C-alpha cells in the first residue's frame, strides 16, 4: 500500500484532512469484515494487517499498513458498503479517520483529483494482482519466497551480511501472508537456513542470497513500488 506522502500532492493533502482519530490497541480490530464501511483510515502510528479471515480461523494477510498508509479505499462509491476484509492491529498506535461520504464528495467535485485517485488505485490493484499471481502459480514454497522478497522491499536495509528485514515477524505471521500453515513455513525456513540463503537471529531474518529466491519463482523484476507488502 502506498503511503499518503508518496501520493500526488493534491491527493495527499486531501487525505490529511481528517475528522478525528481512533486508538489502535494490539490484538483488536480497527474494522472487521461485514461491518458497515462508513469510514476510511490513515495509519498514524502502529501496524495493521489487512486480512481475509475465514470461520475456521485461517487468515490470508493481503498487506501490512504502517505510518502514512491509507486503508478502506475499496468501499468508495458503493451502495451500503460493507468491509470485505478485516484490519487486525499487531502493534498499538493511532489512526486518523476520514468519513466515506466526505471523500466521495470531494472526488465527485474535482476531476483532476479524481484522476489522481484512479492512478493511485490502479497501483494498488497491480500490487494485489502480482501477489496473487505468485500465490497461485508457484505454490507454498513460491508464496513464501515471494513474501520474503516483498517484505525485503518494504522493511529491510542492506548490510555487509545481506538484506536485513528490520521488522520482526513470527512464523505464523509469515504463514498468513502465504495462505498456508505455520508448520509449512517452519519447514521451508529451515531448508533455506540449511542452504545458507537466509539466517535468523532472535526472530529477525537476514537474506543472504535474494537472487536464489527470485530465480526459484521466475521473478519478473517488477518495479519495487509494485513488489511490496505495504
PDB file of C-alpha atoms in Angstrom, residues 4 8 10 32 79 90 95 97 101 108 123 137 163 192 203 206 230:
ATOM      1  CA  UNK A   4      -0.036   9.266   1.526  1.00  0.00           C
ATOM      2  CA  UNK A   8       0.370  13.093  -5.769  1.00  0.00           C
ATOM      3  CA  UNK A  10      -3.204  17.293  -4.180  1.00  0.00           C
ATOM      4  CA  UNK A  32     -13.962  -6.234  10.533  1.00  0.00           C
ATOM      5  CA  UNK A  79     -24.318   1.477  -2.150  1.00  0.00           C
ATOM      6  CA  UNK A  90      -0.469  -6.131  15.586  1.00  0.00           C
ATOM      7  CA  UNK A  95      -5.417   6.027  13.065  1.00  0.00           C
ATOM      8  CA  UNK A  97     -10.491   8.845  10.345  1.00  0.00           C
ATOM      9  CA  UNK A 101     -19.158  10.499   2.229  1.00  0.00           C
ATOM     10  CA  UNK A 108     -17.015  13.949  -7.363  1.00  0.00           C
ATOM     11  CA  UNK A 123      -1.179   0.929  -8.492  1.00  0.00           C
ATOM     12  CA  UNK A 137       1.446 -20.141  -9.860  1.00  0.00           C
ATOM     13  CA  UNK A 163      19.493  -7.827   3.398  1.00  0.00           C
ATOM     14  CA  UNK A 192      16.578 -22.010   3.461  1.00  0.00           C
ATOM     15  CA  UNK A 203      13.247 -13.702  15.049  1.00  0.00           C
ATOM     16  CA  UNK A 206      18.657 -11.731   7.008  1.00  0.00           C
ATOM     17  CA  UNK A 230       2.778  -2.295   2.315  1.00  0.00           C
TER      18      UNK A 230
END
